[in-house]
Coordinates of N, CA and C and ligand atoms in Angstrom, one line a residue:
M839 N 28.9 -63.9 56.2 CA 27.8 -63.6 57.2 C 26.5 -63.0 56.5
I840 N 25.4 -63.5 56.9 CA 24.2 -63.0 56.4 C 23.3 -62.6 57.5
V841 N 22.4 -61.6 57.2 CA 21.5 -61.1 58.3 C 20.1 -61.6 57.9
F842 N 19.4 -62.1 58.9 CA 18.0 -62.5 58.7 C 17.1 -61.6 59.6
D843 N 15.9 -61.3 59.0 CA 14.9 -60.7 59.8 C 14.1 -61.8 60.5
L844 N 14.2 -61.8 61.8 CA 13.5 -62.9 62.5 C 12.3 -62.4 63.3
Q845 N 11.4 -63.3 63.6 CA 10.2 -63.0 64.3 C 10.0 -64.0 65.5
C846 N 9.8 -63.4 66.6 CA 9.5 -64.2 67.8 C 8.0 -64.7 67.7
R847 N 7.9 -66.1 67.8 CA 6.5 -66.6 67.6 C 5.7 -66.5 68.8
D848 N 6.3 -66.2 69.9 CA 5.5 -66.0 71.2 C 5.0 -64.6 71.2
G849 N 5.9 -63.6 71.1 CA 5.5 -62.2 71.3 C 5.3 -61.5 70.0
G850 N 5.7 -62.0 68.9 CA 5.6 -61.3 67.6 C 6.6 -60.3 67.3
E851 N 7.6 -60.1 68.2 CA 8.6 -59.1 68.0 C 9.5 -59.5 66.8
T852 N 9.9 -58.5 66.1 CA 10.9 -58.8 65.0 C 12.2 -58.2 65.4
F853 N 13.3 -58.9 64.9 CA 14.6 -58.4 65.2 C 15.5 -59.0 64.1
E854 N 16.7 -58.5 64.0 CA 17.7 -59.0 63.1 C 18.8 -59.8 63.8
A855 N 19.3 -60.8 63.1 CA 20.4 -61.5 63.7 C 21.3 -62.0 62.6
W856 N 22.6 -62.1 62.9 CA 23.6 -62.5 61.9 C 23.9 -64.0 62.1
F857 N 24.1 -64.6 60.9 CA 24.5 -66.0 60.9 C 25.5 -66.2 59.8
R858 N 26.3 -67.3 60.0 CA 27.3 -67.6 58.9 C 26.6 -68.0 57.6
S859 N 25.4 -68.7 57.8 CA 24.7 -69.2 56.6 C 23.3 -69.6 57.0
N860 N 22.5 -69.9 56.1 CA 21.1 -70.4 56.4 C 21.2 -71.6 57.2
A861 N 22.1 -72.5 56.9 CA 22.2 -73.8 57.6 C 22.6 -73.5 59.0
D862 N 23.5 -72.6 59.2 CA 23.9 -72.2 60.6 C 22.8 -71.7 61.4
F863 N 21.9 -70.9 60.7 CA 20.7 -70.3 61.4 C 19.8 -71.5 61.9
E864 N 19.5 -72.4 60.9 CA 18.6 -73.5 61.2 C 19.2 -74.4 62.3
E865 N 20.5 -74.6 62.3 CA 21.1 -75.4 63.3 C 20.9 -74.8 64.7
Q866 N 21.3 -73.5 64.8 CA 21.2 -72.8 66.1 C 19.7 -72.7 66.5
R867 N 18.8 -72.5 65.6 CA 17.4 -72.3 66.0 C 16.9 -73.7 66.5
D868 N 17.2 -74.8 65.8 CA 16.8 -76.1 66.2 C 17.4 -76.5 67.6
A869 N 18.5 -76.0 67.9 CA 19.2 -76.3 69.2 C 18.7 -75.3 70.3
G870 N 17.8 -74.4 69.9 CA 17.2 -73.5 70.9 C 18.2 -72.3 71.2
L871 N 19.2 -72.1 70.4 CA 20.2 -71.1 70.7 C 19.8 -69.7 70.2
V872 N 18.8 -69.7 69.3 CA 18.4 -68.3 68.8 C 17.2 -67.9 69.7
Q873 N 17.4 -66.8 70.4 CA 16.4 -66.4 71.4 C 15.9 -65.0 71.0
C874 N 14.6 -64.8 71.3 CA 14.1 -63.4 71.2 C 14.8 -62.5 72.2
P875 N 15.3 -61.4 71.7 CA 16.0 -60.5 72.7 C 15.0 -59.8 73.6
F876 N 13.7 -59.9 73.3 CA 12.7 -59.2 74.2 C 12.2 -60.1 75.3
C877 N 11.9 -61.4 74.9 CA 11.2 -62.2 75.9 C 12.0 -63.5 76.1
Q878 N 13.1 -63.7 75.4 CA 14.0 -64.9 75.5 C 13.3 -66.1 75.0
S879 N 12.2 -66.0 74.3 CA 11.6 -67.2 73.7 C 12.5 -67.8 72.7
A880 N 12.5 -69.1 72.5 CA 13.4 -69.7 71.5 C 12.5 -70.2 70.3
K881 N 11.2 -69.8 70.3 CA 10.4 -70.1 69.2 C 10.5 -69.0 68.2
I882 N 11.5 -69.1 67.3 CA 11.9 -68.1 66.4 C 11.7 -68.6 64.9
A883 N 11.1 -67.7 64.1 CA 11.0 -68.0 62.7 C 11.5 -66.8 61.9
K884 N 11.8 -67.1 60.7 CA 12.2 -66.0 59.8 C 10.9 -65.1 59.6
A885 N 11.1 -63.8 59.7 CA 10.0 -62.9 59.4 C 9.7 -62.9 57.9
P886 N 8.4 -62.7 57.6 CA 8.1 -62.6 56.2 C 8.9 -61.5 55.5
M887 N 9.4 -61.8 54.3 CA 10.2 -60.8 53.7 C 9.4 -59.6 53.1
A888 N 10.1 -58.6 52.6 CA 9.5 -57.5 52.0 C 8.7 -56.7 53.0
P889 N 9.2 -56.3 54.2 CA 8.5 -55.5 55.1 C 8.5 -54.0 54.7
R890 N 9.3 -53.7 53.7 CA 9.4 -52.3 53.4 C 8.5 -51.9 52.2
V891 N 7.7 -52.8 51.7 CA 6.8 -52.4 50.6 C 5.6 -51.6 51.1
P892 N 5.4 -50.4 50.5 CA 4.3 -49.6 51.0 C 2.9 -50.3 51.0
R893 N 2.1 -50.1 52.0 CA 0.8 -50.8 52.0 C -0.1 -50.2 51.0
K894 N -1.1 -50.9 50.6 CA -2.1 -50.4 49.6 C -2.8 -49.2 50.2
G895 N -3.1 -48.2 49.3 CA -3.7 -47.0 49.8 C -2.7 -46.3 50.7
G896 N -3.2 -46.0 51.9 CA -2.3 -45.4 52.9 C -1.5 -44.2 52.4
D897 N -0.2 -44.3 52.4 CA 0.6 -43.2 52.1 C 1.2 -43.3 50.7
N898 N 0.7 -44.2 49.9 CA 1.2 -44.3 48.6 C 0.7 -43.2 47.6
P899 N 1.5 -42.3 47.2 CA 1.0 -41.2 46.4 C 0.3 -41.6 45.1
L900 N 0.9 -42.7 44.5 CA 0.4 -43.2 43.2 C -1.0 -43.8 43.5
A901 N -1.2 -44.5 44.6 CA -2.5 -45.0 44.9 C -3.5 -43.9 45.1
R902 N -3.1 -42.9 45.8 CA -4.0 -41.7 46.1 C -4.4 -41.1 44.8
M903 N -3.4 -40.9 43.9 CA -3.7 -40.3 42.6 C -4.7 -41.2 41.8
A904 N -4.5 -42.5 41.8 CA -5.4 -43.4 41.1 C -6.8 -43.3 41.7
A905 N -6.9 -43.2 43.0 CA -8.2 -43.1 43.6 C -8.9 -41.8 43.3
A906 N -8.1 -40.7 43.2 CA -8.7 -39.4 42.8 C -9.2 -39.5 41.4
Q907 N -8.4 -40.1 40.5 CA -8.8 -40.2 39.1 C -10.0 -41.0 39.0
A908 N -10.1 -42.2 39.7 CA -11.3 -43.0 39.6 C -12.5 -42.3 40.0
E909 N -12.4 -41.4 41.1 CA -13.5 -40.6 41.5 C -13.9 -39.6 40.5
M910 N -12.9 -39.0 39.8 CA -13.1 -38.0 38.8 C -13.8 -38.6 37.6
L911 N -13.5 -39.9 37.3 CA -14.1 -40.5 36.1 C -15.3 -41.3 36.4
K912 N -15.8 -41.2 37.6 CA -17.0 -42.0 38.0 C -18.2 -41.8 37.1
D913 N -18.4 -40.5 36.9 CA -19.6 -40.1 36.1 C -19.2 -39.8 34.6
S914 N -18.0 -40.2 34.2 CA -17.6 -39.9 32.9 C -17.7 -41.2 32.0
R915 N -18.0 -41.0 30.7 CA -18.2 -42.1 29.8 C -17.0 -42.3 29.0
W916 N -16.5 -43.6 28.9 CA -15.4 -44.0 28.1 C -15.8 -44.0 26.7
V917 N -15.1 -43.2 25.8 CA -15.5 -43.2 24.4 C -14.3 -43.7 23.5
G918 N -13.3 -44.2 24.2 CA -12.2 -44.8 23.4 C -11.5 -43.8 22.4
D919 N -11.3 -44.3 21.2 CA -10.6 -43.5 20.2 C -11.5 -42.5 19.5
Q920 N -12.8 -42.5 20.0 CA -13.7 -41.5 19.5 C -13.7 -40.2 20.3
F921 N -12.7 -40.1 21.2 CA -12.7 -39.0 22.1 C -12.6 -37.7 21.4
A922 N -11.8 -37.5 20.4 CA -11.6 -36.2 19.7 C -12.9 -35.8 19.1
D923 N -13.5 -36.7 18.3 CA -14.8 -36.4 17.7 C -15.9 -36.1 18.7
T924 N -16.0 -36.9 19.7 CA -17.0 -36.7 20.7 C -16.9 -35.4 21.5
A925 N -15.6 -35.1 21.9 CA -15.4 -33.8 22.6 C -15.7 -32.6 21.7
R926 N -15.4 -32.8 20.4 CA -15.7 -31.7 19.5 C -17.2 -31.5 19.3
A927 N -17.9 -32.6 19.2 CA -19.4 -32.6 19.0 C -20.1 -32.0 20.2
I928 N -19.6 -32.4 21.4 CA -20.2 -31.8 22.7 C -19.9 -30.3 22.7
H929 N -18.7 -29.9 22.4 CA -18.3 -28.5 22.4 C -19.1 -27.7 21.5
S930 N -19.4 -28.2 20.3 CA -20.1 -27.4 19.3 C -21.6 -27.5 19.5
G931 N -22.1 -28.3 20.4 CA -23.5 -28.5 20.7 C -24.2 -29.5 19.9
E932 N -23.4 -30.2 19.0 CA -24.0 -31.3 18.2 C -24.4 -32.5 19.1
A933 N -23.7 -32.7 20.2 CA -24.1 -33.8 21.0 C -24.4 -33.3 22.4
A934 N -25.2 -34.0 23.2 CA -25.6 -33.6 24.5 C -24.4 -33.5 25.4
P935 N -24.4 -32.4 26.2 CA -23.2 -32.3 27.1 C -23.1 -33.4 28.1
E936 N -21.9 -33.9 28.2 CA -21.6 -35.0 29.2 C -20.1 -35.0 29.4
Q937 N -19.7 -35.6 30.4 CA -18.3 -35.8 30.7 C -17.8 -37.1 30.0
V938 N -16.8 -37.0 29.2 CA -16.3 -38.2 28.5 C -14.8 -38.3 28.7
H939 N -14.3 -39.5 28.6 CA -12.8 -39.6 28.5 C -12.5 -40.7 27.5
G940 N -11.4 -40.6 26.9 CA -11.0 -41.6 25.9 C -9.5 -41.4 25.6
S941 N -9.1 -42.0 24.5 CA -7.8 -41.8 24.0 C -7.7 -40.9 22.8
A942 N -6.6 -40.1 22.7 CA -6.4 -39.2 21.6 C -4.9 -39.2 21.3
T943 N -4.6 -39.0 20.0 CA -3.2 -38.8 19.7 C -2.8 -37.4 20.1
L944 N -1.5 -37.2 20.2 CA -1.0 -35.9 20.5 C -1.5 -34.8 19.5
E945 N -1.6 -35.2 18.2 CA -2.1 -34.2 17.2 C -3.6 -33.9 17.5
Q946 N -4.4 -34.9 17.8 CA -5.8 -34.7 18.1 C -5.9 -33.8 19.3
A947 N -5.1 -34.0 20.3 CA -5.2 -33.2 21.5 C -4.9 -31.8 21.3
K948 N -3.8 -31.6 20.5 CA -3.4 -30.2 20.2 C -4.5 -29.5 19.4
A949 N -5.1 -30.2 18.4 CA -6.1 -29.6 17.6 C -7.3 -29.2 18.4
L950 N -7.7 -30.1 19.4 CA -8.8 -29.7 20.3 C -8.5 -28.5 21.1
V951 N -7.3 -28.4 21.6 CA -6.9 -27.2 22.4 C -7.0 -26.0 21.5
D952 N -6.4 -26.1 20.2 CA -6.4 -25.0 19.3 C -7.9 -24.5 19.0
E953 N -8.8 -25.5 19.0 CA -10.2 -25.1 18.7 C -10.9 -24.6 19.9
G954 N -10.3 -24.6 21.0 CA -10.9 -24.1 22.3 C -11.8 -25.1 22.9
V955 N -11.6 -26.4 22.6 CA -12.4 -27.5 23.3 C -11.7 -27.7 24.6
P956 N -12.4 -27.7 25.7 CA -11.8 -27.9 27.0 C -11.4 -29.4 27.2
V957 N -10.2 -29.7 27.1 CA -9.7 -31.1 27.4 C -8.6 -31.0 28.3
A958 N -8.4 -32.1 29.1 CA -7.3 -32.1 30.0 C -6.7 -33.5 30.0
P959 N -5.4 -33.6 30.0 CA -4.8 -35.0 30.1 C -5.0 -35.6 31.4
L960 N -5.2 -36.9 31.5 CA -5.4 -37.6 32.8 C -4.0 -37.8 33.4
P961 N -4.0 -37.8 34.7 CA -2.7 -38.0 35.3 C -2.1 -39.4 35.1
L962 N -3.1 -40.4 35.0 CA -2.6 -41.8 34.9 C -3.3 -42.4 33.7
P963 N -2.7 -43.3 33.0 CA -3.3 -44.0 31.9 C -4.5 -44.8 32.4
V964 N -5.6 -44.7 31.5 CA -6.8 -45.4 31.8 C -6.9 -46.7 31.0
R965 N -7.2 -47.8 31.7 CA -7.4 -49.1 30.9 C -8.8 -49.1 30.3
P966 N -8.9 -49.2 29.0 CA -10.3 -49.2 28.4 C -11.1 -50.3 29.0
P967 N -12.4 -50.0 29.3 CA -13.3 -51.0 30.0 C -13.3 -52.3 29.3
N968 N -13.2 -52.3 27.9 CA -13.3 -53.6 27.3 C -12.0 -54.5 27.4
Q969 N -11.0 -53.9 28.1 CA -9.8 -54.6 28.3 C -9.7 -55.0 29.8
V970 N -10.6 -54.6 30.6 CA -10.6 -55.0 32.0 C -11.2 -56.4 32.1
N971 N -10.5 -57.3 32.7 CA -11.0 -58.6 32.9 C -11.8 -58.8 34.2
Ligands
ZN1511 ZN1 9.6 -62.5 72.1

């Protein structure tokens, strides 16, 4: 026995029904034996699968985090692997103050923290702009 998510094509209601096989379902549906339990319509189709995937944005914590990070980096300049040198130059006053983000090795990040350069890891990996298609 297999269970199908079915959808009434008249009222749009979704419901589950058990069949011996897919062929059994098609046979019963074609004979008008599969009926909507809500309105008795026999116009029944399989409901689109994957109804339990979270919608974009909405209540998805990862999407919320990504949106927050994008907002945070809106005015920030991507400096790639020059991040450590750039952050150090800004901190020492050699470069004009601005918000930058880029990539750094763990050693570089530790060294920056040791030198008192204010850096923070980003919650999510950033795709370098030159890799965005
Ligand atoms: Zn119905």
